[in-house]
């Protein structure tokens, strides 16, 4: 396995999104946090911004929808050119149908679970997905501390992927930085979202490089 680093533009300067995106052109995915002020108590950006930014960057977009009613909204992000569209398990009664709509619209489909949401009920449907995003903070804000108590769930997800021969990215999001990325990698994650750890420093591209090296150094081969 090889580590993917996905800088979160939530920590970027929203007045300079194209430049901030260009500053991490060595990243694997660009993580785009969409929040609706209903599913989470924060409001960020939506489809018009994703469409404009899509024209300004060639990075694959990893859209993380922290919104209610993903059945209604998620396929539009795929149509807008997102590479992966992840929605929250807690936001829908029928995650399989949303995943099928996303795939039909041409993107990878991702399922996100909050720190307190168990993995077990979703194990039987993971084959419908391309990405499993395990939140390592409560969704809503960047710059929070990594919650190490979620790591057993990451380990359990990696076991399920291996034993089920699933083709699934295992993504962690929240509080990933140079102090936490190695334990997340050892637990089995292979996609690492990093917002403040990339954008709060002077050299975002160098931060991406460092995080990738750290993750690769301790991931299972
Ligand atoms: C939080 C978002 C994250 C956030 C990560 O709800 O989903 O993607 O931007 O930011 P850091 O890396 O600063 O925790
Ligand atoms: Zn996110």
PDB file of C-alpha atoms and ligand atoms in Angstrom:
ATOM      1  CA  UNK A   1       0.000   0.000   0.000  1.00  0.00           C
ATOM      2  CA  UNK A   2       1.026   3.572  -0.626  1.00  0.00           C
ATOM      3  CA  UNK A   3      -0.116   6.508   1.470  1.00  0.00           C
ATOM      4  CA  UNK A   4      -2.326   9.145  -0.100  1.00  0.00           C
ATOM      5  CA  UNK A   5      -2.218  12.618   1.409  1.00  0.00           C
ATOM      6  CA  UNK A   6      -5.347  14.750   0.995  1.00  0.00           C
ATOM      7  CA  UNK A   7      -4.895  18.348   2.180  1.00  0.00           C
ATOM      8  CA  UNK A   8      -8.144  19.862   3.432  1.00  0.00           C
ATOM      9  CA  UNK A   9      -8.849  23.287   1.983  1.00  0.00           C
ATOM     10  CA  UNK A  10     -10.963  24.024   5.053  1.00  0.00           C
ATOM     11  CA  UNK A  11      -7.727  25.343   6.538  1.00  0.00           C
ATOM     12  CA  UNK A  12      -6.797  27.314   3.401  1.00  0.00           C
ATOM     13  CA  UNK A  13      -7.438  30.990   2.705  1.00  0.00           C
ATOM     14  CA  UNK A  14     -10.877  30.951   1.049  1.00  0.00           C
ATOM     15  CA  UNK A  15     -10.141  34.215  -0.760  1.00  0.00           C
ATOM     16  CA  UNK A  16      -7.253  32.490  -2.588  1.00  0.00           C
ATOM     17  CA  UNK A  17      -8.556  28.985  -3.150  1.00  0.00           C
ATOM     18  CA  UNK A  18      -6.962  28.456  -6.570  1.00  0.00           C
ATOM     19  CA  UNK A  19      -3.515  29.485  -5.298  1.00  0.00           C
ATOM     20  CA  UNK A  20      -3.915  27.481  -2.121  1.00  0.00           C
ATOM     21  CA  UNK A  21      -4.817  24.448  -4.213  1.00  0.00           C
ATOM     22  CA  UNK A  22      -1.836  25.003  -6.499  1.00  0.00           C
ATOM     23  CA  UNK A  23       0.377  25.129  -3.403  1.00  0.00           C
ATOM     24  CA  UNK A  24      -0.327  21.418  -2.801  1.00  0.00           C
ATOM     25  CA  UNK A  25      -0.006  20.158  -6.368  1.00  0.00           C
ATOM     26  CA  UNK A  26       2.138  17.290  -5.035  1.00  0.00           C
ATOM     27  CA  UNK A  27      -0.842  15.963  -3.031  1.00  0.00           C
ATOM     28  CA  UNK A  28      -2.729  12.835  -4.041  1.00  0.00           C
ATOM     29  CA  UNK A  29      -6.265  14.135  -3.484  1.00  0.00           C
ATOM     30  CA  UNK A  30      -7.637  17.554  -2.559  1.00  0.00           C
ATOM     31  CA  UNK A  31     -10.073  17.219   0.341  1.00  0.00           C
ATOM     32  CA  UNK A  32     -13.072  19.538   0.004  1.00  0.00           C
ATOM     33  CA  UNK A  33     -15.242  19.841   3.113  1.00  0.00           C
ATOM     34  CA  UNK A  34     -18.852  20.677   2.310  1.00  0.00           C
ATOM     35  CA  UNK A  35     -20.906  21.671   5.373  1.00  0.00           C
ATOM     36  CA  UNK A  36     -24.535  22.789   5.381  1.00  0.00           C
ATOM     37  CA  UNK A  37     -24.967  24.201   8.915  1.00  0.00           C
ATOM     38  CA  UNK A  38     -27.558  21.460   9.573  1.00  0.00           C
ATOM     39  CA  UNK A  39     -25.693  18.158   9.699  1.00  0.00           C
ATOM     40  CA  UNK A  40     -22.835  20.020  11.383  1.00  0.00           C
ATOM     41  CA  UNK A  41     -22.888  23.446  13.098  1.00  0.00           C
ATOM     42  CA  UNK A  42     -20.757  25.118  10.445  1.00  0.00           C
ATOM     43  CA  UNK A  43     -21.163  26.376   6.897  1.00  0.00           C
ATOM     44  CA  UNK A  44     -18.435  26.185   4.266  1.00  0.00           C
ATOM     45  CA  UNK A  45     -18.863  25.908   0.532  1.00  0.00           C
ATOM     46  CA  UNK A  46     -20.988  24.095  -1.998  1.00  0.00           C
ATOM     47  CA  UNK A  47     -21.389  23.096  -5.594  1.00  0.00           C
ATOM     48  CA  UNK A  48     -20.653  26.447  -7.308  1.00  0.00           C
ATOM     49  CA  UNK A  49     -17.275  26.656  -5.580  1.00  0.00           C
ATOM     50  CA  UNK A  50     -16.461  23.038  -6.413  1.00  0.00           C
ATOM     51  CA  UNK A  51     -17.340  23.668 -10.061  1.00  0.00           C
ATOM     52  CA  UNK A  52     -15.134  26.760 -10.262  1.00  0.00           C
ATOM     53  CA  UNK A  53     -12.245  25.158  -8.431  1.00  0.00           C
ATOM     54  CA  UNK A  54     -12.497  22.073 -10.668  1.00  0.00           C
ATOM     55  CA  UNK A  55     -11.543  24.288 -13.611  1.00  0.00           C
ATOM     56  CA  UNK A  56      -8.581  25.719 -11.700  1.00  0.00           C
ATOM     57  CA  UNK A  57      -6.918  22.467 -10.600  1.00  0.00           C
ATOM     58  CA  UNK A  58      -6.051  19.055 -11.957  1.00  0.00           C
ATOM     59  CA  UNK A  59      -5.905  17.353  -8.544  1.00  0.00           C
ATOM     60  CA  UNK A  60      -8.518  14.660  -7.896  1.00  0.00           C
ATOM     61  CA  UNK A  61     -11.192  16.148  -5.614  1.00  0.00           C
ATOM     62  CA  UNK A  62     -12.212  14.240  -2.521  1.00  0.00           C
ATOM     63  CA  UNK A  63     -15.536  15.835  -1.558  1.00  0.00           C
ATOM     64  CA  UNK A  64     -16.556  15.196   2.049  1.00  0.00           C
ATOM     65  CA  UNK A  65     -20.233  16.014   2.361  1.00  0.00           C
ATOM     66  CA  UNK A  66     -21.198  16.875   5.931  1.00  0.00           C
ATOM     67  CA  UNK A  67     -24.755  17.586   4.890  1.00  0.00           C
ATOM     68  CA  UNK A  68     -28.295  16.371   5.361  1.00  0.00           C
ATOM     69  CA  UNK A  69     -30.112  14.666   2.490  1.00  0.00           C
ATOM     70  CA  UNK A  70     -27.087  13.318   0.587  1.00  0.00           C
ATOM     71  CA  UNK A  71     -29.462  11.407  -1.713  1.00  0.00           C
ATOM     72  CA  UNK A  72     -30.508  14.754  -3.151  1.00  0.00           C
ATOM     73  CA  UNK A  73     -27.123  16.459  -3.347  1.00  0.00           C
ATOM     74  CA  UNK A  74     -24.316  13.921  -3.644  1.00  0.00           C
ATOM     75  CA  UNK A  75     -24.656  12.967  -7.339  1.00  0.00           C
ATOM     76  CA  UNK A  76     -24.221  16.620  -8.373  1.00  0.00           C
ATOM     77  CA  UNK A  77     -20.723  16.615  -6.901  1.00  0.00           C
ATOM     78  CA  UNK A  78     -19.875  13.579  -9.009  1.00  0.00           C
ATOM     79  CA  UNK A  79     -21.274  15.308 -12.084  1.00  0.00           C
ATOM     80  CA  UNK A  80     -19.200  18.374 -11.221  1.00  0.00           C
ATOM     81  CA  UNK A  81     -16.080  16.260 -11.594  1.00  0.00           C
ATOM     82  CA  UNK A  82     -15.289  15.074  -8.078  1.00  0.00           C
ATOM     83  CA  UNK A  83     -13.104  11.973  -8.050  1.00  0.00           C
ATOM     84  CA  UNK A  84     -14.575  10.696  -4.789  1.00  0.00           C
ATOM     85  CA  UNK A  85     -17.806  11.759  -3.085  1.00  0.00           C
ATOM     86  CA  UNK A  86     -18.147  10.793   0.569  1.00  0.00           C
ATOM     87  CA  UNK A  87     -21.342  11.280   2.569  1.00  0.00           C
ATOM     88  CA  UNK A  88     -22.194  10.480   6.178  1.00  0.00           C
ATOM     89  CA  UNK A  89     -23.821   7.233   7.232  1.00  0.00           C
ATOM     90  CA  UNK A  90     -25.648   9.169   9.964  1.00  0.00           C
ATOM     91  CA  UNK A  91     -27.339  11.395   7.362  1.00  0.00           C
ATOM     92  CA  UNK A  92     -29.309   8.755   5.476  1.00  0.00           C
ATOM     93  CA  UNK A  93     -31.434   5.643   5.971  1.00  0.00           C
ATOM     94  CA  UNK A  94     -30.329   4.195   2.650  1.00  0.00           C
ATOM     95  CA  UNK A  95     -26.573   4.584   2.120  1.00  0.00           C
ATOM     96  CA  UNK A  96     -26.474   1.907  -0.585  1.00  0.00           C
ATOM     97  CA  UNK A  97     -28.827   3.808  -2.855  1.00  0.00           C
ATOM     98  CA  UNK A  98     -26.796   7.019  -2.431  1.00  0.00           C
ATOM     99  CA  UNK A  99     -23.575   5.126  -3.212  1.00  0.00           C
ATOM    100  CA  UNK A 100     -25.119   3.669  -6.375  1.00  0.00           C
ATOM    101  CA  UNK A 101     -26.232   7.125  -7.507  1.00  0.00           C
ATOM    102  CA  UNK A 102     -22.718   8.518  -6.954  1.00  0.00           C
ATOM    103  CA  UNK A 103     -21.099   5.700  -8.886  1.00  0.00           C
ATOM    104  CA  UNK A 104     -23.660   6.035 -11.679  1.00  0.00           C
ATOM    105  CA  UNK A 105     -22.742   9.718 -11.891  1.00  0.00           C
ATOM    106  CA  UNK A 106     -19.116   8.774 -12.434  1.00  0.00           C
ATOM    107  CA  UNK A 107     -17.317   9.144  -9.097  1.00  0.00           C
ATOM    108  CA  UNK A 108     -16.025   6.861  -6.406  1.00  0.00           C
ATOM    109  CA  UNK A 109     -18.456   6.529  -3.511  1.00  0.00           C
ATOM    110  CA  UNK A 110     -17.397   7.040   0.083  1.00  0.00           C
ATOM    111  CA  UNK A 111     -19.065   6.341   3.407  1.00  0.00           C
ATOM    112  CA  UNK A 112     -18.082   8.461   6.430  1.00  0.00           C
ATOM    113  CA  UNK A 113     -18.699   7.588  10.064  1.00  0.00           C
ATOM    114  CA  UNK A 114     -18.370   9.893  13.070  1.00  0.00           C
ATOM    115  CA  UNK A 115     -16.193   8.913  16.046  1.00  0.00           C
ATOM    116  CA  UNK A 116     -19.180   7.565  18.001  1.00  0.00           C
ATOM    117  CA  UNK A 117     -20.736   5.627  15.113  1.00  0.00           C
ATOM    118  CA  UNK A 118     -20.022   1.890  15.145  1.00  0.00           C
ATOM    119  CA  UNK A 119     -18.605   0.221  12.063  1.00  0.00           C
ATOM    120  CA  UNK A 120     -20.347  -3.132  12.466  1.00  0.00           C
ATOM    121  CA  UNK A 121     -23.763  -2.245  10.942  1.00  0.00           C
ATOM    122  CA  UNK A 122     -22.007  -1.080   7.776  1.00  0.00           C
ATOM    123  CA  UNK A 123     -19.697  -4.053   7.237  1.00  0.00           C
ATOM    124  CA  UNK A 124     -22.224  -5.899   5.039  1.00  0.00           C
ATOM    125  CA  UNK A 125     -22.531  -2.972   2.606  1.00  0.00           C
ATOM    126  CA  UNK A 126     -18.873  -1.980   2.211  1.00  0.00           C
ATOM    127  CA  UNK A 127     -18.644  -3.627  -1.214  1.00  0.00           C
ATOM    128  CA  UNK A 128     -20.939  -0.854  -2.466  1.00  0.00           C
ATOM    129  CA  UNK A 129     -18.255   1.712  -1.601  1.00  0.00           C
ATOM    130  CA  UNK A 130     -14.785   2.705  -2.771  1.00  0.00           C
ATOM    131  CA  UNK A 131     -13.826   4.697   0.328  1.00  0.00           C
ATOM    132  CA  UNK A 132     -14.492   4.377   4.035  1.00  0.00           C
ATOM    133  CA  UNK A 133     -13.777   7.603   5.920  1.00  0.00           C
ATOM    134  CA  UNK A 134     -13.334   7.125   9.646  1.00  0.00           C
ATOM    135  CA  UNK A 135     -13.595  10.500  11.375  1.00  0.00           C
ATOM    136  CA  UNK A 136     -10.918  11.008  14.004  1.00  0.00           C
ATOM    137  CA  UNK A 137     -12.594  14.209  15.301  1.00  0.00           C
ATOM    138  CA  UNK A 138     -16.236  15.303  15.488  1.00  0.00           C
ATOM    139  CA  UNK A 139     -17.035  16.681  12.031  1.00  0.00           C
ATOM    140  CA  UNK A 140     -17.516  20.429  11.733  1.00  0.00           C
ATOM    141  CA  UNK A 141     -14.228  22.204  12.333  1.00  0.00           C
ATOM    142  CA  UNK A 142     -10.560  22.001  11.440  1.00  0.00           C
ATOM    143  CA  UNK A 143      -7.789  22.229  13.991  1.00  0.00           C
ATOM    144  CA  UNK A 144      -9.225  19.796  16.568  1.00  0.00           C
ATOM    145  CA  UNK A 145      -7.200  17.161  18.416  1.00  0.00           C
ATOM    146  CA  UNK A 146      -6.922  13.638  17.054  1.00  0.00           C
ATOM    147  CA  UNK A 147      -9.060  11.124  18.957  1.00  0.00           C
ATOM    148  CA  UNK A 148      -6.913   8.064  19.466  1.00  0.00           C
ATOM    149  CA  UNK A 149      -9.849   6.093  20.838  1.00  0.00           C
ATOM    150  CA  UNK A 150     -11.044   5.740  17.231  1.00  0.00           C
ATOM    151  CA  UNK A 151      -7.958   3.716  16.238  1.00  0.00           C
ATOM    152  CA  UNK A 152      -9.479   0.299  17.134  1.00  0.00           C
ATOM    153  CA  UNK A 153     -12.230   1.052  14.598  1.00  0.00           C
ATOM    154  CA  UNK A 154      -9.592   1.777  11.955  1.00  0.00           C
ATOM    155  CA  UNK A 155      -7.910  -1.554  12.764  1.00  0.00           C
ATOM    156  CA  UNK A 156     -11.245  -3.373  12.558  1.00  0.00           C
ATOM    157  CA  UNK A 157     -11.956  -1.735   9.189  1.00  0.00           C
ATOM    158  CA  UNK A 158      -8.554  -2.799   7.835  1.00  0.00           C
ATOM    159  CA  UNK A 159      -9.222  -6.387   8.962  1.00  0.00           C
ATOM    160  CA  UNK A 160     -12.617  -6.343   7.244  1.00  0.00           C
ATOM    161  CA  UNK A 161     -11.076  -5.016   4.040  1.00  0.00           C
ATOM    162  CA  UNK A 162      -8.439  -7.743   4.058  1.00  0.00           C
ATOM    163  CA  UNK A 163     -10.659 -10.641   5.054  1.00  0.00           C
ATOM    164  CA  UNK A 164     -13.404  -9.559   2.664  1.00  0.00           C
ATOM    165  CA  UNK A 165     -10.922  -8.903  -0.172  1.00  0.00           C
ATOM    166  CA  UNK A 166     -12.540  -5.488  -0.521  1.00  0.00           C
ATOM    167  CA  UNK A 167     -11.108  -2.783  -2.707  1.00  0.00           C
ATOM    168  CA  UNK A 168     -11.616   0.162  -0.412  1.00  0.00           C
ATOM    169  CA  UNK A 169      -9.594   3.204   0.546  1.00  0.00           C
ATOM    170  CA  UNK A 170      -9.466   3.610   4.319  1.00  0.00           C
ATOM    171  CA  UNK A 171      -9.346   7.316   5.056  1.00  0.00           C
ATOM    172  CA  UNK A 172      -8.830   9.125   8.346  1.00  0.00           C
ATOM    173  CA  UNK A 173      -9.863  12.737   8.820  1.00  0.00           C
ATOM    174  CA  UNK A 174      -9.279  15.053  11.757  1.00  0.00           C
ATOM    175  CA  UNK A 175      -6.223  15.961  13.782  1.00  0.00           C
ATOM    176  CA  UNK A 176      -3.781  14.232  11.432  1.00  0.00           C
ATOM    177  CA  UNK A 177      -0.323  15.762  11.783  1.00  0.00           C
ATOM    178  CA  UNK A 178       3.297  14.678  12.223  1.00  0.00           C
ATOM    179  CA  UNK A 179       2.540  13.460  15.762  1.00  0.00           C
ATOM    180  CA  UNK A 180      -0.495  11.336  14.868  1.00  0.00           C
ATOM    181  CA  UNK A 181      -0.135  10.140  11.271  1.00  0.00           C
ATOM    182  CA  UNK A 182       2.106   7.203  12.147  1.00  0.00           C
ATOM    183  CA  UNK A 183      -0.326   5.620  14.594  1.00  0.00           C
ATOM    184  CA  UNK A 184      -3.127   6.070  12.061  1.00  0.00           C
ATOM    185  CA  UNK A 185      -0.974   4.404   9.386  1.00  0.00           C
ATOM    186  CA  UNK A 186      -0.070   1.523  11.680  1.00  0.00           C
ATOM    187  CA  UNK A 187      -3.766   1.022  12.415  1.00  0.00           C
ATOM    188  CA  UNK A 188      -4.336   0.499   8.679  1.00  0.00           C
ATOM    189  CA  UNK A 189      -5.364   3.822   7.165  1.00  0.00           C
ATOM    190  CA  UNK A 190      -4.080   4.573   3.669  1.00  0.00           C
ATOM    191  CA  UNK A 191      -5.609   8.005   2.915  1.00  0.00           C
ATOM    192  CA  UNK A 192      -4.790  10.825   5.308  1.00  0.00           C
ATOM    193  CA  UNK A 193      -6.653  14.121   5.363  1.00  0.00           C
ATOM    194  CA  UNK A 194      -4.655  16.983   6.825  1.00  0.00           C
ATOM    195  CA  UNK A 195      -5.921  20.551   7.067  1.00  0.00           C
ATOM    196  CA  UNK A 196      -4.124  22.620   9.662  1.00  0.00           C
ATOM    197  CA  UNK A 197      -0.986  20.450   9.500  1.00  0.00           C
ATOM    198  CA  UNK A 198      -0.601  21.377   5.823  1.00  0.00           C
ATOM    199  CA  UNK A 199      -1.913  24.938   5.615  1.00  0.00           C
ATOM    200  CA  UNK A 200      -0.896  26.444   8.935  1.00  0.00           C
ATOM    201  CA  UNK A 201       2.822  26.192   8.119  1.00  0.00           C
ATOM    202  CA  UNK A 202       4.929  28.221   5.703  1.00  0.00           C
ATOM    203  CA  UNK A 203       5.358  25.471   3.082  1.00  0.00           C
ATOM    204  CA  UNK A 204       2.241  23.358   2.405  1.00  0.00           C
ATOM    205  CA  UNK A 205       3.930  21.201  -0.270  1.00  0.00           C
ATOM    206  CA  UNK A 206       6.790  20.312   2.058  1.00  0.00           C
ATOM    207  CA  UNK A 207       4.270  19.379   4.756  1.00  0.00           C
ATOM    208  CA  UNK A 208       2.526  17.038   2.306  1.00  0.00           C
ATOM    209  CA  UNK A 209       5.858  15.417   1.446  1.00  0.00           C
ATOM    210  CA  UNK A 210       6.818  14.928   5.092  1.00  0.00           C
ATOM    211  CA  UNK A 211       3.458  13.449   6.037  1.00  0.00           C
ATOM    212  CA  UNK A 212       3.580  11.052   3.100  1.00  0.00           C
ATOM    213  CA  UNK A 213       7.063   9.853   4.050  1.00  0.00           C
ATOM    214  CA  UNK A 214       6.018   9.335   7.650  1.00  0.00           C
ATOM    215  CA  UNK A 215       2.914   7.374   6.673  1.00  0.00           C
ATOM    216  CA  UNK A 216       4.734   5.246   4.123  1.00  0.00           C
ATOM    217  CA  UNK A 217       7.468   4.448   6.630  1.00  0.00           C
ATOM    218  CA  UNK A 218       5.065   2.652   8.920  1.00  0.00           C
ATOM    219  CA  UNK A 219       2.332   1.266   6.669  1.00  0.00           C
ATOM    220  CA  UNK A 220       1.974  -2.447   6.092  1.00  0.00           C
ATOM    221  CA  UNK A 221       3.647  -3.344   2.795  1.00  0.00           C
TER     222      UNK A 221
HETATM  223  C1  LIG B   1     -13.606  18.411   9.879  1.00  0.00           C
HETATM  224  C2  LIG B   1     -13.212  18.177   8.448  1.00  0.00           C
HETATM  225  C3  LIG B   1     -11.774  17.930   8.258  1.00  0.00           C
HETATM  226  C4  LIG B   1     -10.883  19.067   8.691  1.00  0.00           C
HETATM  227  C5  LIG B   1      -9.548  18.506   9.070  1.00  0.00           C
HETATM  228  O1  LIG B   1     -14.981  18.299  10.003  1.00  0.00           O
HETATM  229  O2  LIG B   1     -13.892  17.062   7.917  1.00  0.00           O
HETATM  230  O3  LIG B   1     -11.495  17.551   6.919  1.00  0.00           O
HETATM  231  O4  LIG B   1     -10.698  20.031   7.696  1.00  0.00           O
HETATM  232  O5  LIG B   1      -8.764  19.534   9.599  1.00  0.00           O
HETATM  233  P1  LIG B   1      -7.525  19.212  10.557  1.00  0.00           P
HETATM  234  O6  LIG B   1      -6.564  18.377   9.777  1.00  0.00           O
HETATM  235  O7  LIG B   1      -7.012  20.556  10.919  1.00  0.00           O
HETATM  236  O8  LIG B   1      -8.086  18.434  11.742  1.00  0.00           O
HETATM  237 ZN1  LIG B   2     -13.219  16.321   5.971  1.00  0.00          ZN
END
